[in-house]
mmCIF file of C-alpha atoms in Angstrom:
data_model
loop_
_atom_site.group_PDB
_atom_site.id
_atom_site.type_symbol
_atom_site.label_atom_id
_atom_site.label_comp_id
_atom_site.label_asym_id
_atom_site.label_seq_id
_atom_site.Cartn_x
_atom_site.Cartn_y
_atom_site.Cartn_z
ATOM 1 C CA UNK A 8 -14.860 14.439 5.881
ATOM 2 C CA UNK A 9 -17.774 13.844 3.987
ATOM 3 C CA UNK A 10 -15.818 11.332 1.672
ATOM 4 C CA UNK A 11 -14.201 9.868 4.142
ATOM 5 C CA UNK A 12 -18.010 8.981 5.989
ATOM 6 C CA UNK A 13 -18.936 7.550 2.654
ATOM 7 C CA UNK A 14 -15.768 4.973 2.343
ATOM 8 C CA UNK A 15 -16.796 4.024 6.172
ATOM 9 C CA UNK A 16 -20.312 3.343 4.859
ATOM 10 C CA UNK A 17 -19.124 1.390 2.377
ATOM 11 C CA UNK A 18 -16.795 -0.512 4.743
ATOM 12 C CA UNK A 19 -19.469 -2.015 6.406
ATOM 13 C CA UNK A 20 -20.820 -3.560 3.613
ATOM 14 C CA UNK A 21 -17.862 -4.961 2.134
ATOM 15 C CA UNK A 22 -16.548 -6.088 5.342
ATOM 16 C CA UNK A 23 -19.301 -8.382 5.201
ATOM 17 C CA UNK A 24 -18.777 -10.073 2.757
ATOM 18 C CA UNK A 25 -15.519 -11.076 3.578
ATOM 19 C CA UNK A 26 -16.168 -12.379 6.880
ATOM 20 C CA UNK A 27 -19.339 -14.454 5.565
ATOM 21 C CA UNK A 28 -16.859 -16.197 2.820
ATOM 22 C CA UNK A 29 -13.754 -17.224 4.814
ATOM 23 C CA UNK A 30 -15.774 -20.799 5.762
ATOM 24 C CA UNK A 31 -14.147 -22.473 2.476
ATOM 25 C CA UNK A 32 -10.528 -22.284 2.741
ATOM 26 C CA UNK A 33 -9.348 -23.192 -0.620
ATOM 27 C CA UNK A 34 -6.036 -22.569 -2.544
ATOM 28 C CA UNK A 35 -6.619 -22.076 -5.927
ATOM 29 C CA UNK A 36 -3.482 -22.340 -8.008
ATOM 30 C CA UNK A 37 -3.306 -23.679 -11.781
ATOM 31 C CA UNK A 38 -0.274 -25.178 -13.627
ATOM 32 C CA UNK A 39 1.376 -22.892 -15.940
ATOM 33 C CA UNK A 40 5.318 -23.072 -15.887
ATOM 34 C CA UNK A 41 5.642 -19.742 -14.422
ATOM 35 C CA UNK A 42 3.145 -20.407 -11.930
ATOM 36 C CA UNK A 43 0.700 -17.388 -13.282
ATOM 37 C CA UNK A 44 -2.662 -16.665 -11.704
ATOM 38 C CA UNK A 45 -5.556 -14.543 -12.770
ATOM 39 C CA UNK A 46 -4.160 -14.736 -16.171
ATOM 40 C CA UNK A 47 -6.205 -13.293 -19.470
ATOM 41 C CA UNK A 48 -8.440 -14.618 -21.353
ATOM 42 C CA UNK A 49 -9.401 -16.719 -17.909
ATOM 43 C CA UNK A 50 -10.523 -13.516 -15.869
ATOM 44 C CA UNK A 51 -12.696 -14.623 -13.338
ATOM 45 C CA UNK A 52 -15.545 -16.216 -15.957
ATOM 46 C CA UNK A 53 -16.461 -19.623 -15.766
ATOM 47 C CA UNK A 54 -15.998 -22.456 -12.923
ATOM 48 C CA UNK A 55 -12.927 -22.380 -10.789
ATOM 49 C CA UNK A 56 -10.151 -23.508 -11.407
ATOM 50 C CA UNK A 57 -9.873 -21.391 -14.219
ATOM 51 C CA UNK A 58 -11.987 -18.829 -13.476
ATOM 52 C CA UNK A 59 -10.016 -17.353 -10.537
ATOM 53 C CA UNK A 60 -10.877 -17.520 -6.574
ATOM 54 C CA UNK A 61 -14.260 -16.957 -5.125
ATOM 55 C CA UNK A 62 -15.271 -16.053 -2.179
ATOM 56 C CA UNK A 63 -13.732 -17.709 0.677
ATOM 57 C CA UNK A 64 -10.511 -18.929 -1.974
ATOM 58 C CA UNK A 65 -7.236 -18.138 -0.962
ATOM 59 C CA UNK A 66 -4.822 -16.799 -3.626
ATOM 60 C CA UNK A 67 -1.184 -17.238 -4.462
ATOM 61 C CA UNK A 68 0.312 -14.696 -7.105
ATOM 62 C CA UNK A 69 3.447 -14.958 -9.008
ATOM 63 C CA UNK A 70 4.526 -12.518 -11.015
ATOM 64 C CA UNK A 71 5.820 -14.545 -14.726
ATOM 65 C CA UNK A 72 6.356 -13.646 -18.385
ATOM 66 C CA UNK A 73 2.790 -12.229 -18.568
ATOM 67 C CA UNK A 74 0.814 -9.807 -16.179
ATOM 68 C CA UNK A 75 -2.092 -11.059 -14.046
ATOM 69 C CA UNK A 76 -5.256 -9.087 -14.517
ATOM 70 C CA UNK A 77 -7.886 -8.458 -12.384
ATOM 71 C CA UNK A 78 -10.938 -6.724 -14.437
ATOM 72 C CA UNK A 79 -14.329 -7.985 -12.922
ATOM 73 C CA UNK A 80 -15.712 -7.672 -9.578
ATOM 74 C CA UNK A 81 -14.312 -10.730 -6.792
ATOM 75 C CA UNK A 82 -13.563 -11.536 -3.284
ATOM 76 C CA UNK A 83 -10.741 -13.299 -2.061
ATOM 77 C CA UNK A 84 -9.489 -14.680 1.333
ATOM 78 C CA UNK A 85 -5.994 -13.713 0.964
ATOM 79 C CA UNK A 86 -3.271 -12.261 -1.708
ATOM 80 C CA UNK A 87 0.247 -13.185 -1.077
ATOM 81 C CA UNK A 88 2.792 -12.205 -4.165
ATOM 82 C CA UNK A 89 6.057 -12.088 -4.610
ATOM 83 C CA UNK A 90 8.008 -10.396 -8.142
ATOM 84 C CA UNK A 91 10.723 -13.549 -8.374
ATOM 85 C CA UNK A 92 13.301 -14.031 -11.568
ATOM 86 C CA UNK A 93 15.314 -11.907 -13.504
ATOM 87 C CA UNK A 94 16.025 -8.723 -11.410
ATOM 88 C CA UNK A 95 14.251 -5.352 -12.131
ATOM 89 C CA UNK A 96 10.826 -4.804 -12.310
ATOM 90 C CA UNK A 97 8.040 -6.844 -12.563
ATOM 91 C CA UNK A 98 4.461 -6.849 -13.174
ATOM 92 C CA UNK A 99 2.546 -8.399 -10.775
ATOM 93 C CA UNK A 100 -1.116 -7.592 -10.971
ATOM 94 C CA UNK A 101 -2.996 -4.997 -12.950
ATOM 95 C CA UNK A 102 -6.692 -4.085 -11.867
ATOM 96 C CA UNK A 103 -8.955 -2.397 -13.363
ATOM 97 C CA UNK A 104 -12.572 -1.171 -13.705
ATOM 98 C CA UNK A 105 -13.583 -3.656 -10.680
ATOM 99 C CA UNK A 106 -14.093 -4.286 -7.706
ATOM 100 C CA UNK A 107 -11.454 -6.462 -5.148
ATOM 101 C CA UNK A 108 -12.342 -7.128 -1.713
ATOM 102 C CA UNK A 109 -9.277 -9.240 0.043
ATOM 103 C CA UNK A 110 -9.152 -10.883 3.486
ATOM 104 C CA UNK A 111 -5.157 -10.056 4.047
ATOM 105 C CA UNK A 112 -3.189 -8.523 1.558
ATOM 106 C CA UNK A 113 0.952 -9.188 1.876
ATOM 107 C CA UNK A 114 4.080 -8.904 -0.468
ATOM 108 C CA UNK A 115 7.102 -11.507 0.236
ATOM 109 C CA UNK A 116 9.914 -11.507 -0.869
ATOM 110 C CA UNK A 117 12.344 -14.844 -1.655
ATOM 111 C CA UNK A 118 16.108 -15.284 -1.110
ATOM 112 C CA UNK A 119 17.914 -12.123 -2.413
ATOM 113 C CA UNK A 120 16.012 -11.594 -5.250
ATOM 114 C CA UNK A 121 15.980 -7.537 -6.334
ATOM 115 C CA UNK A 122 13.165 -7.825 -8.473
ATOM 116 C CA UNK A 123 10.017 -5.681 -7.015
ATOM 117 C CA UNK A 124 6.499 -6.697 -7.598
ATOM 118 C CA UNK A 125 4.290 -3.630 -9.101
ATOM 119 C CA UNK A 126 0.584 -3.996 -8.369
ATOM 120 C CA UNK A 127 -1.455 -1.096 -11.058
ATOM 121 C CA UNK A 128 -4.791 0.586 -10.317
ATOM 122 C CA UNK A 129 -6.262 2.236 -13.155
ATOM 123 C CA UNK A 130 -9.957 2.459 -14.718
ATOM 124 C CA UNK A 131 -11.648 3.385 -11.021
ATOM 125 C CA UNK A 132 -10.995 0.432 -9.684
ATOM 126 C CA UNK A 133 -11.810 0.175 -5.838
ATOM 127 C CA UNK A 134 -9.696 -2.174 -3.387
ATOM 128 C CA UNK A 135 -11.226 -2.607 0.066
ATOM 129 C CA UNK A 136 -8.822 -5.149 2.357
ATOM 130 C CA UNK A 137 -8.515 -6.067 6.132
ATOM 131 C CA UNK A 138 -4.719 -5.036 5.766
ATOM 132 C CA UNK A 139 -1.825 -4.597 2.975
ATOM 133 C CA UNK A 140 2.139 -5.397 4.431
ATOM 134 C CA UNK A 141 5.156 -6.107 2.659
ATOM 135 C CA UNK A 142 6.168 -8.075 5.385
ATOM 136 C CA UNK A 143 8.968 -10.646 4.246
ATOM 137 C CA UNK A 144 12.237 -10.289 4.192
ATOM 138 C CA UNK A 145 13.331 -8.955 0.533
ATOM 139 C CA UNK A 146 10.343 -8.010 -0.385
ATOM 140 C CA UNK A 147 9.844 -5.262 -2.860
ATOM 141 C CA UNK A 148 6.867 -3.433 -3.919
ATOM 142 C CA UNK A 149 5.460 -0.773 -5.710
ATOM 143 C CA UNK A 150 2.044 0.258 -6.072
ATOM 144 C CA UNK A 151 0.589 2.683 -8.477
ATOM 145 C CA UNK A 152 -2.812 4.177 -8.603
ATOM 146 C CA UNK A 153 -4.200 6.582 -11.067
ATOM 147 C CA UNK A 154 -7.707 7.248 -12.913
ATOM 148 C CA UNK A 155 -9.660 7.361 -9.512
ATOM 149 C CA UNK A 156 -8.742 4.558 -7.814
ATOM 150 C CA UNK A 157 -9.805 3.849 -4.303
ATOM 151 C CA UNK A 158 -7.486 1.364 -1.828
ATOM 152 C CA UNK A 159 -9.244 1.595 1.736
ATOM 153 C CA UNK A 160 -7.708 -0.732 4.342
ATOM 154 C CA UNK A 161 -9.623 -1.241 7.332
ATOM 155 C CA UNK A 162 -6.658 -2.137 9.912
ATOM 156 C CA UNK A 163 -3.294 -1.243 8.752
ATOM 157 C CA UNK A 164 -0.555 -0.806 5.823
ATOM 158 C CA UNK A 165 2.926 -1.416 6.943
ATOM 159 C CA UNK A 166 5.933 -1.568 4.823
ATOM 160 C CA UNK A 167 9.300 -2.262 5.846
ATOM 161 C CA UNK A 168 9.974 -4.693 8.637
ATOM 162 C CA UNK A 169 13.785 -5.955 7.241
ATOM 163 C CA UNK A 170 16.539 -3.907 6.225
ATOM 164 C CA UNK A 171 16.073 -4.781 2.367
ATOM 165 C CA UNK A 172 12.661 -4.483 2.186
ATOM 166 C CA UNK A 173 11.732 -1.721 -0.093
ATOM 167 C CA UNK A 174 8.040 0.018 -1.080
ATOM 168 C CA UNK A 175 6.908 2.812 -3.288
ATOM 169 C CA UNK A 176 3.596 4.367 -3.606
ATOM 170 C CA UNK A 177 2.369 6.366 -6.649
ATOM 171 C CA UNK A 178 -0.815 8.393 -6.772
ATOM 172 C CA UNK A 179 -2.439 10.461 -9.459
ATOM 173 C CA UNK A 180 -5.527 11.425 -11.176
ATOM 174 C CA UNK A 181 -7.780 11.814 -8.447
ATOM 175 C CA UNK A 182 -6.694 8.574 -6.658
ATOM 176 C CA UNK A 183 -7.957 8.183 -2.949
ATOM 177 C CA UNK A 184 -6.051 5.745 -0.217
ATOM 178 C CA UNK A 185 -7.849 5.813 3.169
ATOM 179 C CA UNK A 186 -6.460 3.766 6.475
ATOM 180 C CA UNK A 187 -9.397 3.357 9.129
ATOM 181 C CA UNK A 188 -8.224 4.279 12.388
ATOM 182 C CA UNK A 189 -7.853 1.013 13.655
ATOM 183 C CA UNK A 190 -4.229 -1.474 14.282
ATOM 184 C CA UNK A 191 -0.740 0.027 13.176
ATOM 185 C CA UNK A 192 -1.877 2.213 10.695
ATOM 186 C CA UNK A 193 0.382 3.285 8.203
ATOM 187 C CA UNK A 194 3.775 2.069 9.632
ATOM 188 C CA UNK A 195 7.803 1.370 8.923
ATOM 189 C CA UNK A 196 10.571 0.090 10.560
ATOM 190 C CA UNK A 197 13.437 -0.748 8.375
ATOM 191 C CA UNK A 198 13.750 -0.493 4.661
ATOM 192 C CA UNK A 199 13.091 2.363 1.987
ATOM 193 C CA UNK A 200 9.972 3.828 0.549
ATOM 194 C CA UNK A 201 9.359 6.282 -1.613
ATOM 195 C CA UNK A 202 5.643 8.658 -1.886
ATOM 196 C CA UNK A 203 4.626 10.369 -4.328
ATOM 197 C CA UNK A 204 0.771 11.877 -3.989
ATOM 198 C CA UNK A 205 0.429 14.442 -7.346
ATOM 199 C CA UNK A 206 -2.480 15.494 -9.249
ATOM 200 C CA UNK A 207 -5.373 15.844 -7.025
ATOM 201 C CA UNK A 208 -4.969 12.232 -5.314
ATOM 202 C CA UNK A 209 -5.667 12.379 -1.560
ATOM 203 C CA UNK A 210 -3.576 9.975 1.379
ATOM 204 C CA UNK A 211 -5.728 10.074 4.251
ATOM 205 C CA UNK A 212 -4.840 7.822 7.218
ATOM 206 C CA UNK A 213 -4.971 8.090 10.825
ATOM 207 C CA UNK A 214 -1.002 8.263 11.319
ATOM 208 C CA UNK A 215 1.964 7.975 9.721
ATOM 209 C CA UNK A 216 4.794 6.407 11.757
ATOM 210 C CA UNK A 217 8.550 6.168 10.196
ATOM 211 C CA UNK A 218 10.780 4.916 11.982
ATOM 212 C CA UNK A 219 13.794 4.694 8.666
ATOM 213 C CA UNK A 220 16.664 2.542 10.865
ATOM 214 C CA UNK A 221 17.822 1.177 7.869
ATOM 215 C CA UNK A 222 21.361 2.938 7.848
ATOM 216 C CA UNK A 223 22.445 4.201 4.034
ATOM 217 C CA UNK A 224 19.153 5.299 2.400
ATOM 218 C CA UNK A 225 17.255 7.821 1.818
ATOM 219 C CA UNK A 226 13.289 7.736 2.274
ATOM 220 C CA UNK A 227 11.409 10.234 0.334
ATOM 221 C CA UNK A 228 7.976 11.891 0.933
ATOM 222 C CA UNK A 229 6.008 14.344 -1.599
ATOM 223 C CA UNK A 230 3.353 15.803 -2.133
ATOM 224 C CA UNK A 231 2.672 17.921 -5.792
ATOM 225 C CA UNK A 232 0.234 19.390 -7.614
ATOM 226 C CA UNK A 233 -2.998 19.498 -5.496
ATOM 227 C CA UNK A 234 -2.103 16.264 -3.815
ATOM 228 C CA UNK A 235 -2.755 15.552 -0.120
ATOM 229 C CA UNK A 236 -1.175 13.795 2.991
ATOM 230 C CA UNK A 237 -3.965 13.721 5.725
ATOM 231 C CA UNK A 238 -3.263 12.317 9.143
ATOM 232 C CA UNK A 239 -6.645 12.871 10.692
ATOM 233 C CA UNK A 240 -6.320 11.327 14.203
ATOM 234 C CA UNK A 241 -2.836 11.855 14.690
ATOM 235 C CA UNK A 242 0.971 12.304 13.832
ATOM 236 C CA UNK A 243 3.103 12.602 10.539
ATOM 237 C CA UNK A 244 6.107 11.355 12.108
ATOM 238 C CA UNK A 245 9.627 10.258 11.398
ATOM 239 C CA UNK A 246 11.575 8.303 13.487
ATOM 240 C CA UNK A 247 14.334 6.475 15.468
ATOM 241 C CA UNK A 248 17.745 6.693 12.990
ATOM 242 C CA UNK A 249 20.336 5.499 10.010
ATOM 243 C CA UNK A 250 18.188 6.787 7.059
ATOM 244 C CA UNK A 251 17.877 10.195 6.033
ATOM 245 C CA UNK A 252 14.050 11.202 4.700
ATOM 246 C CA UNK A 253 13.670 14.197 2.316
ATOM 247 C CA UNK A 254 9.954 15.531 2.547
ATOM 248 C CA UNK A 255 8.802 17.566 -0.578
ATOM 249 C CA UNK A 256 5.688 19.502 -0.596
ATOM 250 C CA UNK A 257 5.232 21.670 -3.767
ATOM 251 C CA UNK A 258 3.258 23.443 -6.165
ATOM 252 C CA UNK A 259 -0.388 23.127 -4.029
ATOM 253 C CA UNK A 260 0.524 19.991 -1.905
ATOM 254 C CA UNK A 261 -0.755 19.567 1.528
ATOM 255 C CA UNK A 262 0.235 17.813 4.341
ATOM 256 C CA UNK A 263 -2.485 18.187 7.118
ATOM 257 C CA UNK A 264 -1.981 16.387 10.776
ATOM 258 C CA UNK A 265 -4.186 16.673 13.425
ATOM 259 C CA UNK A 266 -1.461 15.992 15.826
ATOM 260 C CA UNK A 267 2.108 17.189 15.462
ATOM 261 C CA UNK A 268 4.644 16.806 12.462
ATOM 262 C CA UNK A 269 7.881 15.442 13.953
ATOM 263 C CA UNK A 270 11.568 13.785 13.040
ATOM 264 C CA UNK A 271 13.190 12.052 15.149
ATOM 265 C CA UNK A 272 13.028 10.104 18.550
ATOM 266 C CA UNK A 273 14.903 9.889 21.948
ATOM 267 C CA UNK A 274 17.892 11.497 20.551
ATOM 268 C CA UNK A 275 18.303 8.361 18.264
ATOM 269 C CA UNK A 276 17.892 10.474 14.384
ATOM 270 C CA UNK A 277 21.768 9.663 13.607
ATOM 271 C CA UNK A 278 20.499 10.677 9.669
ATOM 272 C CA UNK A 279 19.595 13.846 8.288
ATOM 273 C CA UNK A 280 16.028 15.481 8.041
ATOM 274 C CA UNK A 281 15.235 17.706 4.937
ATOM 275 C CA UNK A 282 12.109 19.288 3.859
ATOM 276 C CA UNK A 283 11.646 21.346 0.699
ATOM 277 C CA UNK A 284 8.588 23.803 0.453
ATOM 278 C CA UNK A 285 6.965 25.889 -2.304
ATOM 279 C CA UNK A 286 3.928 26.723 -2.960
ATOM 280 C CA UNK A 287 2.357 24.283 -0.552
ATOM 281 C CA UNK A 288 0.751 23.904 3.529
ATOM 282 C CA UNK A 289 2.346 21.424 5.690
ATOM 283 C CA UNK A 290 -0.033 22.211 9.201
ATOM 284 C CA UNK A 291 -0.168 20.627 12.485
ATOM 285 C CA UNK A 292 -0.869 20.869 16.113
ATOM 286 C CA UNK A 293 3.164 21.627 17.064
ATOM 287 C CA UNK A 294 6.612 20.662 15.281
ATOM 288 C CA UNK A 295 8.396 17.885 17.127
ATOM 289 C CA UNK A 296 12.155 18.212 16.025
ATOM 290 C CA UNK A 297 14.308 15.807 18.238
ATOM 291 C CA UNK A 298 18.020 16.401 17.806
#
């Protein structure tokens, strides 16, 4: 709790500063062919346009032949990024060693394009934004964050609102993602995602809220070596029906609610539920199985 007071603290400050900067709406955008911003050597030094968005600037990334870096401390209005061209993964945005404070945060996606946009946190960088969504139909996502990293979103982080949207979180090395108890929290509809919380990295949001309708996948869940799922004002929940979830905890994980752990809804779980245990808590205030 005491880190968790600390990231509020810090909240307030940073929270600031993005409400004092939003008076200059500007796009900043540059003209390479594959539409690249935030692109080395031109990280954030000298005059805009090539020296990245300031505060107030609103920024478009595309993902392109070469990854976007982030590596000194800014402020921006907005993010919005698709991955686009050439299927598979792509790199979208590495930070690093810094400090990012953003408005809005959202993935899109663009016609039926499968590539999926991978945002890396390494070198104790800190993200502090008013919300994170992959929002758009087809997008795809996947965020990584190692090397304690810090993302702390002060409304929500949703993921998955269309049937082919798709997100996946990776946390390690002491990594710490906090949701303040505040909008929709940590929330999916449709789509897949995959956690993975290992290696001492900590999860700690209000609720998590699942609903998996998305018929034909499977959502996955776990939590390994001395990581931590902590819902501290509420559920760890799954969901309505048409996607099975598998929930791992192992070797030292924890999963901690302060209100009940629960799959499925209004007799509407048409998937399956399975959880695999060893070596691990998962503790709450009742079990909620809906069949």
């Amino acid at each position: 709790m005491c880190k968790r007071l600390m990231f509020l603290i810090s909240l307030v400050f940073v929270l600031g500063m993005v409400t004092s900067a939003v008076a200059d709406d500007y796009d900043w955008t540059n003209d390479y062919p594959w539409s690249v911003l935030w692109i080395s050597p031109w990280n954030w030094d000298g005059p805009t346009p090539y020296g990245g968005p300031g505060p107030g600037d609103r920024a478009y990334i595309e993902s392109g032949p070469m990854g976007p870096v982030v590596d000194t401390d800014a402020t921006a209005y907005e993010i919005q990024g698709p991955a686009r061209g050439g299927g598979g993964d792509q790199e979208m945005l590495l930070i690093k060693d810094c400090n990012l404070v953003v408005g809005f945060w959202g993935l899109r996606g663009e016609e039926e394009d499968p590539s999926r946009g991978i945002i890396t946190m390494a070198d104790n960088a800190k993200v502090v934004t008013n919300g994170f969504r992959v929002h758009d139909e087809h997008a795809k996502g996947i965020l990584n964050m190692t090397d304690d990293t810090q993302f702390i979103s002060t409304y929500d982080f949703r993921f998955g609102d269309q049937d082919d949207e798709y997100f996946e979180l990776n946390m390690s090395g002491n990594a710490y993602l906090f949701v303040e108890d505040a909008g929709d929290q940590m929330r999916q509809n449709n789509g897949e995602f995959h956690f993975d919380i290992s290696e001492n990295a900590i999860m700690e949001v209000a609720r998590i809220r699942a609903r998996a309708r998305t018929e034909g996948v499977t959502n996955t869940v776990t939590v390994r070596d001395n990581g931590q799922i902590i819902c501290f004002d509420d559920y760890f929940r799954f969901a309505g029906g048409g996607s099975d979830v598998v929930v791992n905890v192992l070797d030292n994980g924890i999963v901690d609610a302060d209100g009940y752990i629960g799959f499925g809804e209004d007799n509407d779980f048409a998937a399956t539920a399975t959880i695999n245990m060893s070596g691990q808590l998962m503790k709450g205030d009742g079990w909620r199985m809906i069949m």
